[in-house]
Coordinates of C-alpha atoms in Angstrom, one line a residue:
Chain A
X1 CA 106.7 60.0 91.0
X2 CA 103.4 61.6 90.3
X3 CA 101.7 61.2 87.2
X4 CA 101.4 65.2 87.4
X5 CA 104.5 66.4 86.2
X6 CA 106.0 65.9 82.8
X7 CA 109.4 67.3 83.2
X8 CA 111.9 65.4 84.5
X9 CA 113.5 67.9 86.7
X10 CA 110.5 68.0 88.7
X11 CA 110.9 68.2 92.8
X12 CA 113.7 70.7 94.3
X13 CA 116.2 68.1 95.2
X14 CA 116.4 66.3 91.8
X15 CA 116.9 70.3 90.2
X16 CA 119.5 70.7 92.5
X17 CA 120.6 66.8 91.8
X18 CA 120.9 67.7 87.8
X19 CA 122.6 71.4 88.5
X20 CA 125.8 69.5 90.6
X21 CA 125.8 66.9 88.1
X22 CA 125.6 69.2 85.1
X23 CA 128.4 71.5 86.7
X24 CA 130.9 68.4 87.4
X25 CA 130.2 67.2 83.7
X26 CA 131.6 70.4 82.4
X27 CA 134.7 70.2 84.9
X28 CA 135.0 66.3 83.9
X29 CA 134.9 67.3 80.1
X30 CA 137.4 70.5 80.9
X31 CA 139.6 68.3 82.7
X32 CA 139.8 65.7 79.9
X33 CA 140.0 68.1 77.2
X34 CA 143.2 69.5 78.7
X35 CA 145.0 65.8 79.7
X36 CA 144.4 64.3 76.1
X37 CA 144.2 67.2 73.3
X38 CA 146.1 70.3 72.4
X39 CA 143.6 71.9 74.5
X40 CA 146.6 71.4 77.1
X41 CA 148.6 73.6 75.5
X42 CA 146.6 77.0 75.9
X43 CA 144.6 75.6 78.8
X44 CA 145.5 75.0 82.8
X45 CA 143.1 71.9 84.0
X46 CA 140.5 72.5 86.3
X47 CA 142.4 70.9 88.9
X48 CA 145.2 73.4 88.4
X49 CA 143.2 76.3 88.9
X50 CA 141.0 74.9 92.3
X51 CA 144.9 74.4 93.3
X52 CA 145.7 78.3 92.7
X53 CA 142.8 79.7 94.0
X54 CA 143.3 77.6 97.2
X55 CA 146.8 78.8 97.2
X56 CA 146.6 82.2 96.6
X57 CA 143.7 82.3 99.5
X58 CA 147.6 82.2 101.5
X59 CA 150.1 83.4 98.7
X60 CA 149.5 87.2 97.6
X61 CA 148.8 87.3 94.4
X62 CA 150.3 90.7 93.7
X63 CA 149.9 92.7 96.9
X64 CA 147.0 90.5 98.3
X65 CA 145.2 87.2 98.5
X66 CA 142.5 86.2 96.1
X67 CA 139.8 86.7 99.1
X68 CA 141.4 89.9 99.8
X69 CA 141.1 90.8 95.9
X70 CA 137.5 89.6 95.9
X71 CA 136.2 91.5 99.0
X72 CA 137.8 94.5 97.3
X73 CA 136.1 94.2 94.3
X74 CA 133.2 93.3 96.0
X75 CA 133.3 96.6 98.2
X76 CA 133.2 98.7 94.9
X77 CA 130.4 96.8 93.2
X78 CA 128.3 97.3 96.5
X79 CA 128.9 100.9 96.8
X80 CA 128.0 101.5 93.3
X81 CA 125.6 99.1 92.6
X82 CA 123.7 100.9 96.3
X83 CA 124.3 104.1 94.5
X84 CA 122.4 103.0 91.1
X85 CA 119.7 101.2 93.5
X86 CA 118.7 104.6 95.6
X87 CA 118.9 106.5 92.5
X88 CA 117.5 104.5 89.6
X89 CA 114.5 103.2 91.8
X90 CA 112.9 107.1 92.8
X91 CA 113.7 108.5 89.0
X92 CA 112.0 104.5 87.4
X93 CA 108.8 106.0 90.2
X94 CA 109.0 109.5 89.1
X95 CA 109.4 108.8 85.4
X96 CA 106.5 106.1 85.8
X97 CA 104.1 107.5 88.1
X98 CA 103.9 111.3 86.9
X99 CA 103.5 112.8 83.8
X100 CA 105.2 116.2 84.8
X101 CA 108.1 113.3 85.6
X102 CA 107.7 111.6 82.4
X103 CA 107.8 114.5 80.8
X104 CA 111.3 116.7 81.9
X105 CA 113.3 112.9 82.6
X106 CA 112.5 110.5 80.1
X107 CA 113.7 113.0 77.4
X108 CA 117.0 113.5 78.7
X109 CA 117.1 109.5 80.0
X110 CA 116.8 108.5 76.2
X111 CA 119.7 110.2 75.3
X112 CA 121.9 109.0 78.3
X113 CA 120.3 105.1 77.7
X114 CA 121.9 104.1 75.0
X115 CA 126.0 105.2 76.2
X116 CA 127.1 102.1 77.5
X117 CA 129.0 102.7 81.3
X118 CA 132.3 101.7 80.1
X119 CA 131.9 105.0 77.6
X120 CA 132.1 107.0 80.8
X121 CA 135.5 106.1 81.8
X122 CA 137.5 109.2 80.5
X123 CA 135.0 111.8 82.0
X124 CA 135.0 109.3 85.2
X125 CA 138.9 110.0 85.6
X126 CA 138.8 113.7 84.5
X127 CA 136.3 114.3 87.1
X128 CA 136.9 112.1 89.9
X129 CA 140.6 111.0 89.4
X130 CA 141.7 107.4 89.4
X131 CA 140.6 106.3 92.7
X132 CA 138.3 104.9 94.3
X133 CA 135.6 107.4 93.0
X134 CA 136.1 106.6 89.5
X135 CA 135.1 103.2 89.7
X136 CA 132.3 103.7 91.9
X137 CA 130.6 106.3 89.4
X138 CA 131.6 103.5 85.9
X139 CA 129.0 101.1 88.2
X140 CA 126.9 103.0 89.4
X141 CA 126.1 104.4 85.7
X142 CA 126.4 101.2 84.3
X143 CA 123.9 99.6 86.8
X144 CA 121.2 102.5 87.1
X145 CA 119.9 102.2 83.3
X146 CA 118.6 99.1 83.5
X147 CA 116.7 99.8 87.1
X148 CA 115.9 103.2 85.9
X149 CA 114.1 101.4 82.8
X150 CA 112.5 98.3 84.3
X151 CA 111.2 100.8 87.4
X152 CA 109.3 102.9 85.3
X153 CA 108.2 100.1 83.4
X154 CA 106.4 98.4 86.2
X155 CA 105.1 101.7 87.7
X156 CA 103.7 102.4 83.8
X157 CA 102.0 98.9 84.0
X158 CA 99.9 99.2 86.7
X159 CA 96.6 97.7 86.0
X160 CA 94.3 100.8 85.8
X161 CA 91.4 98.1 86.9
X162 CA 93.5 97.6 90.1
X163 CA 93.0 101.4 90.5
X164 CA 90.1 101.9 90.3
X165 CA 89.4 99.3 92.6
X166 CA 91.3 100.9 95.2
X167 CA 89.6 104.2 94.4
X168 CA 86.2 102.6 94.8
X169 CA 87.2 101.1 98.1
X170 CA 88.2 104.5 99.4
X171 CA 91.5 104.7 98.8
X172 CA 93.2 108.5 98.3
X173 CA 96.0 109.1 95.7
X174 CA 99.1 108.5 98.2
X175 CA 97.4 105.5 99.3
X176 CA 96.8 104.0 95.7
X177 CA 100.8 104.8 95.2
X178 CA 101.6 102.6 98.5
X179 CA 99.5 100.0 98.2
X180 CA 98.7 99.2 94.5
X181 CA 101.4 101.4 92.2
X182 CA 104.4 100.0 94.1
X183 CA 103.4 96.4 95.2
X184 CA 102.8 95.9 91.4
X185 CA 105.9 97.5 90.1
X186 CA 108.1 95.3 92.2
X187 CA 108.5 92.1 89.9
X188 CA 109.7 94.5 87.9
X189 CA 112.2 96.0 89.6
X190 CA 113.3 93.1 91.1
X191 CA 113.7 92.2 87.1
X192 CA 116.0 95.8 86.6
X193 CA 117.7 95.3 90.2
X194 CA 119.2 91.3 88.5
X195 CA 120.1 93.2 85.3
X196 CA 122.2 96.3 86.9
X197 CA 123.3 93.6 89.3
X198 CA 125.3 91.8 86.1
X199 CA 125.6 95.3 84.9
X200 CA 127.7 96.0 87.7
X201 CA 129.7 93.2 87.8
X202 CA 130.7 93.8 84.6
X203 CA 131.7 97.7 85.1
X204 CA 134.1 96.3 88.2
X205 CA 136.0 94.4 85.8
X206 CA 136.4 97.4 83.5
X207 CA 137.0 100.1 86.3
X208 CA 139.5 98.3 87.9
X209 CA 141.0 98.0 84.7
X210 CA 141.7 101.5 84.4
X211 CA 144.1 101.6 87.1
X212 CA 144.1 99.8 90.1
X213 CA 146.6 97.4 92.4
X214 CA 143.7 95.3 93.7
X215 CA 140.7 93.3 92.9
X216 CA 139.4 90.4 90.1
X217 CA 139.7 92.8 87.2
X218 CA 143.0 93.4 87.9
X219 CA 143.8 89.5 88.7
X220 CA 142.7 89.5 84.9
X221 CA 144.2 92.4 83.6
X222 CA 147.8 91.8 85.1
X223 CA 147.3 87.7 83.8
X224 CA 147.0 88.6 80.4
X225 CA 150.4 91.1 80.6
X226 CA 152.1 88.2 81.9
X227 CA 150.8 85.7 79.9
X228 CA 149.5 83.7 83.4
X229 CA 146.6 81.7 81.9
X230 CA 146.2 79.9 85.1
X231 CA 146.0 83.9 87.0
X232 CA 143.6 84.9 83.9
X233 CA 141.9 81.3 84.9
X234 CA 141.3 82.1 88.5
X235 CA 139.5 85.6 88.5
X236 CA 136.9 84.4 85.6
X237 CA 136.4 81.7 88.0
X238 CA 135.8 83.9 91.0
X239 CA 134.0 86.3 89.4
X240 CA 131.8 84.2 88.2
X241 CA 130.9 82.6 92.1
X242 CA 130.8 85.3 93.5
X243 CA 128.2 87.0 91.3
X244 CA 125.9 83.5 91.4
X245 CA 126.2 83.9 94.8
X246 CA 124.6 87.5 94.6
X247 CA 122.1 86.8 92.1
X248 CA 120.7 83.9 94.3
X249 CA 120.5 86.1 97.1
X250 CA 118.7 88.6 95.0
X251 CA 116.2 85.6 94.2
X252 CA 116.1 84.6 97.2
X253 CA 114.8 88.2 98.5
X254 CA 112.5 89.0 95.6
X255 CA 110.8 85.1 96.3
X256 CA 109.9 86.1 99.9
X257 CA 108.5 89.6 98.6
X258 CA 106.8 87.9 96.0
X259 CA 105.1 85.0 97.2
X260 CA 101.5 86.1 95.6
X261 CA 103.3 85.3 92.2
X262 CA 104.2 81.8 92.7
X263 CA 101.4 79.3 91.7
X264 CA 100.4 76.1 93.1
X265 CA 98.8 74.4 96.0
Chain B
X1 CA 57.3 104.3 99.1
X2 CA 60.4 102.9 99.9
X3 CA 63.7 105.3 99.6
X4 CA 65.4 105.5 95.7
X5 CA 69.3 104.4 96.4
X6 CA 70.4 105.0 92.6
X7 CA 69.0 107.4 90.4
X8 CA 70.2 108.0 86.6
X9 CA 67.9 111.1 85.3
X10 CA 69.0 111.3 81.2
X11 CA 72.6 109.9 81.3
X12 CA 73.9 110.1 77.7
X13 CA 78.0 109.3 77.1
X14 CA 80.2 109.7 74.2
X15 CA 83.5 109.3 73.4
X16 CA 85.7 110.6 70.6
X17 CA 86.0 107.9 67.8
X18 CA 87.9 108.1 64.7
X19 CA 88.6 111.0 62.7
X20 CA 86.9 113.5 64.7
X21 CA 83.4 111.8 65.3
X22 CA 82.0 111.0 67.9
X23 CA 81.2 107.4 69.3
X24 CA 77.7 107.4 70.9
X25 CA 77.4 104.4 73.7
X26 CA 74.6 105.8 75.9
X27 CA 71.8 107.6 75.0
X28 CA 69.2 109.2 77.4
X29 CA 69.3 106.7 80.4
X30 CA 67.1 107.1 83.2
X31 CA 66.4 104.9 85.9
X32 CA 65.9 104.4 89.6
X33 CA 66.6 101.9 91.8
X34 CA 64.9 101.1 95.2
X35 CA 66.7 100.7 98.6
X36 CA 67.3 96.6 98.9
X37 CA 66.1 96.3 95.2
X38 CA 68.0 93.8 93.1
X39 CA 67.9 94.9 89.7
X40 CA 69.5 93.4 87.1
X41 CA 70.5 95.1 83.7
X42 CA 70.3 93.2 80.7
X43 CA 71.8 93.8 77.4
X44 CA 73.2 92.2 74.6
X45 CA 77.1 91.9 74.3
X46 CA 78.7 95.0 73.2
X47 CA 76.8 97.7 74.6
X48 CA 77.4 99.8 77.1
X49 CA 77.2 98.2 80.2
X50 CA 80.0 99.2 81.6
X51 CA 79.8 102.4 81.0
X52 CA 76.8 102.7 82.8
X53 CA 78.5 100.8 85.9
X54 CA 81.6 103.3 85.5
X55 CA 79.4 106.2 85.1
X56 CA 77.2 105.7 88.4
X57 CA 80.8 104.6 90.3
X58 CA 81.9 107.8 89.5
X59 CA 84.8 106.7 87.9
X60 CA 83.6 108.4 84.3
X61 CA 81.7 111.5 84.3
X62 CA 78.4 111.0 81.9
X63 CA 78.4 113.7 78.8
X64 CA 75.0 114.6 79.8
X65 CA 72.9 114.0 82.5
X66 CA 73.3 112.9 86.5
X67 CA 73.5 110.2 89.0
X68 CA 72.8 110.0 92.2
X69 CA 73.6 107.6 94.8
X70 CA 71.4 107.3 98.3
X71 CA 70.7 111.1 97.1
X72 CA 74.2 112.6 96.7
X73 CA 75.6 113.6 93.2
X74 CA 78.2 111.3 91.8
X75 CA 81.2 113.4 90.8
X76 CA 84.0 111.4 91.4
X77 CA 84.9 107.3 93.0
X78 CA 82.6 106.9 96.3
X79 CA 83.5 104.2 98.4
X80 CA 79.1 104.3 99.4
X81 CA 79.5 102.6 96.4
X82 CA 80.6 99.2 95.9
X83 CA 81.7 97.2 92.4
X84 CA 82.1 93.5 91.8
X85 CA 84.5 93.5 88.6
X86 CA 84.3 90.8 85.8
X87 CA 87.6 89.8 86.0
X88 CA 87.7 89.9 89.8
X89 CA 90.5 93.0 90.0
X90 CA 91.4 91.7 93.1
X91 CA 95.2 92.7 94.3
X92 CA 97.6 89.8 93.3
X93 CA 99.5 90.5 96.4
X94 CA 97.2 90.4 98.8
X95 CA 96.2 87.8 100.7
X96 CA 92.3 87.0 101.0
X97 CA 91.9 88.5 104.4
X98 CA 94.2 91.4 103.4
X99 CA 92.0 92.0 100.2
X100 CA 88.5 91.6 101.8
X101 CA 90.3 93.8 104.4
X102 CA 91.2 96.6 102.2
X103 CA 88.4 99.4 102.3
X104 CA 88.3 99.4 105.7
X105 CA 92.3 99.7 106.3
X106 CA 91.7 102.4 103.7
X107 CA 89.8 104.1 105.9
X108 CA 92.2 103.4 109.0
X109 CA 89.9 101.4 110.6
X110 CA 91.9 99.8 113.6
X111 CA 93.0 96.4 113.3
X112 CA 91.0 94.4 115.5
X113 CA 87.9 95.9 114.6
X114 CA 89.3 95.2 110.7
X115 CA 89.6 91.3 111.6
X116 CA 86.0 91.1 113.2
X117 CA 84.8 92.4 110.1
X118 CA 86.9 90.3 107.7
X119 CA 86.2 87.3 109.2
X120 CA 82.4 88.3 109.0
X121 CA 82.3 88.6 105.6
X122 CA 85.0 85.6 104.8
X123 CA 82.7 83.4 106.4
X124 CA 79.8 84.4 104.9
X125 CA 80.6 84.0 101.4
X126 CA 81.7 80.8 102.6
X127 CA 85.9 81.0 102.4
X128 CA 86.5 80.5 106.1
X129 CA 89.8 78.6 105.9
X130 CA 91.4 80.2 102.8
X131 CA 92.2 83.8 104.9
X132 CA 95.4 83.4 104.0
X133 CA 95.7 82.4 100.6
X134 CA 97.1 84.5 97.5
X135 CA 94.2 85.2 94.7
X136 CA 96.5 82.8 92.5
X137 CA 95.9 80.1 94.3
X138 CA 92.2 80.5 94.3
X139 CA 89.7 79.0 91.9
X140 CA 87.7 81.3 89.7
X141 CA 84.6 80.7 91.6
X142 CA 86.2 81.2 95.0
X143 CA 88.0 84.8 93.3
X144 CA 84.6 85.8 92.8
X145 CA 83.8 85.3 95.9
X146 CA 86.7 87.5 97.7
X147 CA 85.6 90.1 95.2
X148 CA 81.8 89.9 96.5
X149 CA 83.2 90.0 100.0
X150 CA 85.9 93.0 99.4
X151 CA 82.6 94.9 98.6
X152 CA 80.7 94.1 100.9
X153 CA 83.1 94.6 104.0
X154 CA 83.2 98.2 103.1
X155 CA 79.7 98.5 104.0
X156 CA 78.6 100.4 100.6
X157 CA 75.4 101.6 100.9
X158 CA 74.5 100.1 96.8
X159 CA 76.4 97.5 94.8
X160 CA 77.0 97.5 91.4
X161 CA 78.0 94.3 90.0
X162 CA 79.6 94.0 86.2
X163 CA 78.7 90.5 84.8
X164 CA 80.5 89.1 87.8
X165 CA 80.2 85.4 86.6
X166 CA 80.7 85.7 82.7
X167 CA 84.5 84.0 83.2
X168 CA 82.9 81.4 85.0
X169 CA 82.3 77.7 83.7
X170 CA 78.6 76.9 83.6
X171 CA 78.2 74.9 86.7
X172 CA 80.2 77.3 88.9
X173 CA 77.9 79.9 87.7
X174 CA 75.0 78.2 88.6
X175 CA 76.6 78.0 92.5
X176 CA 77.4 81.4 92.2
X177 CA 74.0 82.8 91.4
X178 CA 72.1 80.7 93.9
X179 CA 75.2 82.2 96.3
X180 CA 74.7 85.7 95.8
X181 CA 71.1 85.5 96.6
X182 CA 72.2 83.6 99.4
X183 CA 74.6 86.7 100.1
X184 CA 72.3 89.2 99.8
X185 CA 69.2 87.8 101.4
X186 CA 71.7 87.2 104.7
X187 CA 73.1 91.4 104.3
X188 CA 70.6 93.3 102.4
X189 CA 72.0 95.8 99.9
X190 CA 70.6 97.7 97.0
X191 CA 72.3 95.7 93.6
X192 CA 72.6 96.5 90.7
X193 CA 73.9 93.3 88.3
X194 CA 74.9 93.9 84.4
X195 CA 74.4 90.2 82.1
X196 CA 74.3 89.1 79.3
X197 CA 72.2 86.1 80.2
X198 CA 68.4 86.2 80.3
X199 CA 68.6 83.2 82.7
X200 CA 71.0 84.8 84.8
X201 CA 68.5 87.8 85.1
X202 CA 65.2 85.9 85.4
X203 CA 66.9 84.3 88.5
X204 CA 68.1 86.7 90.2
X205 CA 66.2 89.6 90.1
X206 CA 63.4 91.9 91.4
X207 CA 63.3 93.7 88.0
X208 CA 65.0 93.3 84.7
X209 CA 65.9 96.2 82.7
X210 CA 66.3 95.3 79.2
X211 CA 68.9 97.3 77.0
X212 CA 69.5 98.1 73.4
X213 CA 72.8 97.5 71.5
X214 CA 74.8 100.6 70.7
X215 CA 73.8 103.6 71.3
X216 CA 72.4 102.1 74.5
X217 CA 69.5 102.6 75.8
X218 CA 66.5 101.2 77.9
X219 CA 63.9 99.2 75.8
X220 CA 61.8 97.7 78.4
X221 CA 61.4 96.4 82.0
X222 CA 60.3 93.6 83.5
X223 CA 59.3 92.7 87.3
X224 CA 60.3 89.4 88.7
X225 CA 57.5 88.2 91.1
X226 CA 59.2 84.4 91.3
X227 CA 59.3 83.0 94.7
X228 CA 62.7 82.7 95.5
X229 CA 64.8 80.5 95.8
X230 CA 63.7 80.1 92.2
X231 CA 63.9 76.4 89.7
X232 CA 65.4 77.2 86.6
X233 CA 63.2 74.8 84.9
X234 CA 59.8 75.8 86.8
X235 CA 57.2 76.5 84.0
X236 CA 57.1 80.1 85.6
X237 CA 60.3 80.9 85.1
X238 CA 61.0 79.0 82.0
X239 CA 57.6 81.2 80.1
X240 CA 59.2 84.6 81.4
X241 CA 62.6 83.4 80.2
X242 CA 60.9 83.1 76.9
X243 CA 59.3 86.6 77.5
X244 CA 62.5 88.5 78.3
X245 CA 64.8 86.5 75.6
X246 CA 62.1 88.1 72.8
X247 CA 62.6 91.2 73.8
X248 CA 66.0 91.0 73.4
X249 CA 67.7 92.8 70.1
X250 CA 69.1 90.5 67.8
X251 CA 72.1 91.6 66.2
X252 CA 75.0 89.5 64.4

């Protein structure tokens, strides 16, 4: 080991080493809790749960399989989440990079900020029904604050060094947009696209709530009427995969547009 | 006579201060500056040296007064003109070529034309292997240097320079001043360099202008007749050291 680093976690394979550890520590503990305390009473093991899921990937749980419940609920938080994404990023810009913008939106934006997305379920249903739609619209809502806010943060921030620079070097005032305003806004949003991600997530449990015969917010929902811990057990777990799995892809895409960020030799 | 590249005729520059006064930073300015001159300016640390720089840029407008630059009137940013910032205000996401690369992309400057250039003025200032490296990575010295070369490559006629090396640590500084000679001995441009550091000036210049603290304005001048390249400890240089550094205002 180098004399360099100080932490212990230092290279990439002992980080990854320490995460798998740390997560089968917490499954040991689980696990142990339930076989010799009273935990066991209110709790299904760890082992029982892995055994659901991998049955219910064949048994329906309801009308369909857990992968089937998962893509579904997966489908809606990518259709809203998109939505919140093409709309949240422009309005952040306009907001951020015009004072005309600034000016009409950010008014009306401050009043619409602090209503959380689940407060928009009644209108949701009164305007859209209780399909599909209705969900859709509860995530995209939920989602689009958070980009909105970090999006015209970043296009706020710009270093006004930075352009000047640009100006000095000939640049005109859509070139200054393209190649300073928006390569220095994009930590930012990446920052606003992880939040609404999570945002998302969290409106998908709620919408499907409402009414629906599918996905893991109903897994949830229809656990608790029957009192199916284990059921309740295996759409936390699920959801909380599945949206690790989408925030390291989100990592994983801002790290390649952000390379210029990430120090070292 | 040779031809006057930068000429300031009774710049004066205030901004609104507190309650309703008026702050004063420039007062009456004028100077000129020869084609291939370098000129340093001189002042002591809170004036308004970079005022002046922004003012003959273009990007401030003076209260009174004009600017010229190679005999056109500066209203707005002109890329005939070319600034070396203090804290390097190079693009963090930009790669070194990309960066030294940019005024010419700017002016759509095809792109193997663009890379003959680059590579021109990477090498010269002595990063030839680092083309590809993010300004993060790069020591404050070598920053500098992609900031002197990002000038330079789009072919600015005059280059005003805003105490380039006062992040640096002393011994980089020392590289860096015998390096812009260097620089500009091998691609001739008319400079203009703002310190505050008499050495600095005495080194590097054809004339020193000497400054006043706030309201700014020009107490003195000095020709530098030192052969270069120049020994910081030559008697010669050390006497007009002494010279310049008395006619420097004190203030506290």
């Amino acid at each position: 080991m180098s004399s360099r680093s100080i932490s212990i976690a230092g290279s990439r394979t002992e980080v990854v080493l320490y995460a798998v550890a740390a997560l089968a520590g917490f499954f040991i503990v689980w696990q142990l809790l339930v076989m010799y305390t009273a935990v066991g009473m209110v709790m299904p093991s760890p082992i029982e749960v892995v055994e659901a899921m991998v049955a219910s990937c064949a048994d329906p749980i309801g009308s369909k399989t857990l992968p089937m419940h998962i893509l579904f609920s997966l489908r809606r938080v990518l259709i809203g989440y998109l939505l919140a994404v093409l709309i949240g990023i422009p309005v952040g810009i306009l907001m951020g990079c015009f004072q005309v913008g600034e000016a009409i939106i950010k008014p009306v934006f401050e009043i619409f900020r602090p209503i959380p997305g689940l407060a928009w379920i009644p209108l949701a249903i009164l305007w859209f029904g209780i399909g599909e739609e209705s969900k859709y619209f509860i995530i995209c809502v939920s989602a689009a604050v958070s980009i909105i806010l970090n999006t015209y943060e970043g296009a706020k921030s710009v270093d006004p060094t930075l352009v000047g620079a640009a100006r000095m070097l000939g640049a005109n005032d859509f070139q200054v947009f393209v190649f300073v305003t928006i390569p220095s806004s994009v930590p930012h949003i990446f920052a606003g696209l992880q939040v609404g991600l999570s945002s998302s997530w969290m409106a998908v449990i709620a919408a499907e709530m409402i009414r629906s015969s599918e996905g893991t917010g109903w897994i949830i929902t229809t656990g608790m009427d029957s009192g199916n811990t284990v059921q309740i057990l295996i759409g936390m777990v699920s959801i909380g995969f599945i949206g690790l799995i989408l925030a390291s892809l989100l990592r994983g895409l801002e790290k390649k547009l952000c390379t210029w960020r990430i120090q070292g030799r | 006579m040779s031809k006057e590249m930068i000429v300031c005729k009774g710049i004066s520059k205030s901004f609104p201060g507190a309650n309703g006064s008026t702050l004063e930073v420039l007062k009456d300015i004028s100077l000129s500056i020869n084609e291939n001159e370098f000129v340093v300016v001189l002042g002591p640390g809170q004036c308004g040296k970079t005022t002046l720089i922004n003012l003959i840029a273009g990007l401030e407008m003076p209260t009174s007064g004009n600017v010229t630059v190679a005999g056109n009137p500066i209203t707005k940013p002109n890329p005939d003109i070319g600034v070396v910032y203090q804290k390097t205000a190079l693009f963090p996401w930009l790669s070194v070529q990309s960066n030294v690369g940019f005024g010419p992309m700017m002016k759509g400057m095809k792109k193997d034309e663009r890379k003959k250039i680059v590579q021109h003025y990477i090498d010269l200032v002595g990063l030839t292997g680092f083309e590809k490296s993010y300004p993060i990575k790069l020591s404050g010295g070598m920053r500098q240097r992609v900031g002197i070369a990002r000038a330079y490559c789009n072919n600015p006629s005059v280059l005003l320079m805003d105490e380039p090396f006062g992040h640096l640590d002393a011994q980089t500084r020392y590289l860096m001043q015998e390096e812009v000679v260097r620089i500009w001995e091998a691609d001739k441009k008319t400079i203009l360099f703002v310190t505050n550091n008499v050495e600095e000036a005495v080194y590097l210049a054809d004339r020193i202008i000497v400054l006043s603290n706030c309201p700014t304005h020009i107490v003195t001048e000095f020709d530098v007749t030192l052969p270069r390249p120049r020994d910081y400890v030559s008697r010669d240089f050390l006497s007009l050291r002494k010279t310049v550094n008395d006619s420097l205002e004190r203030t506290r």
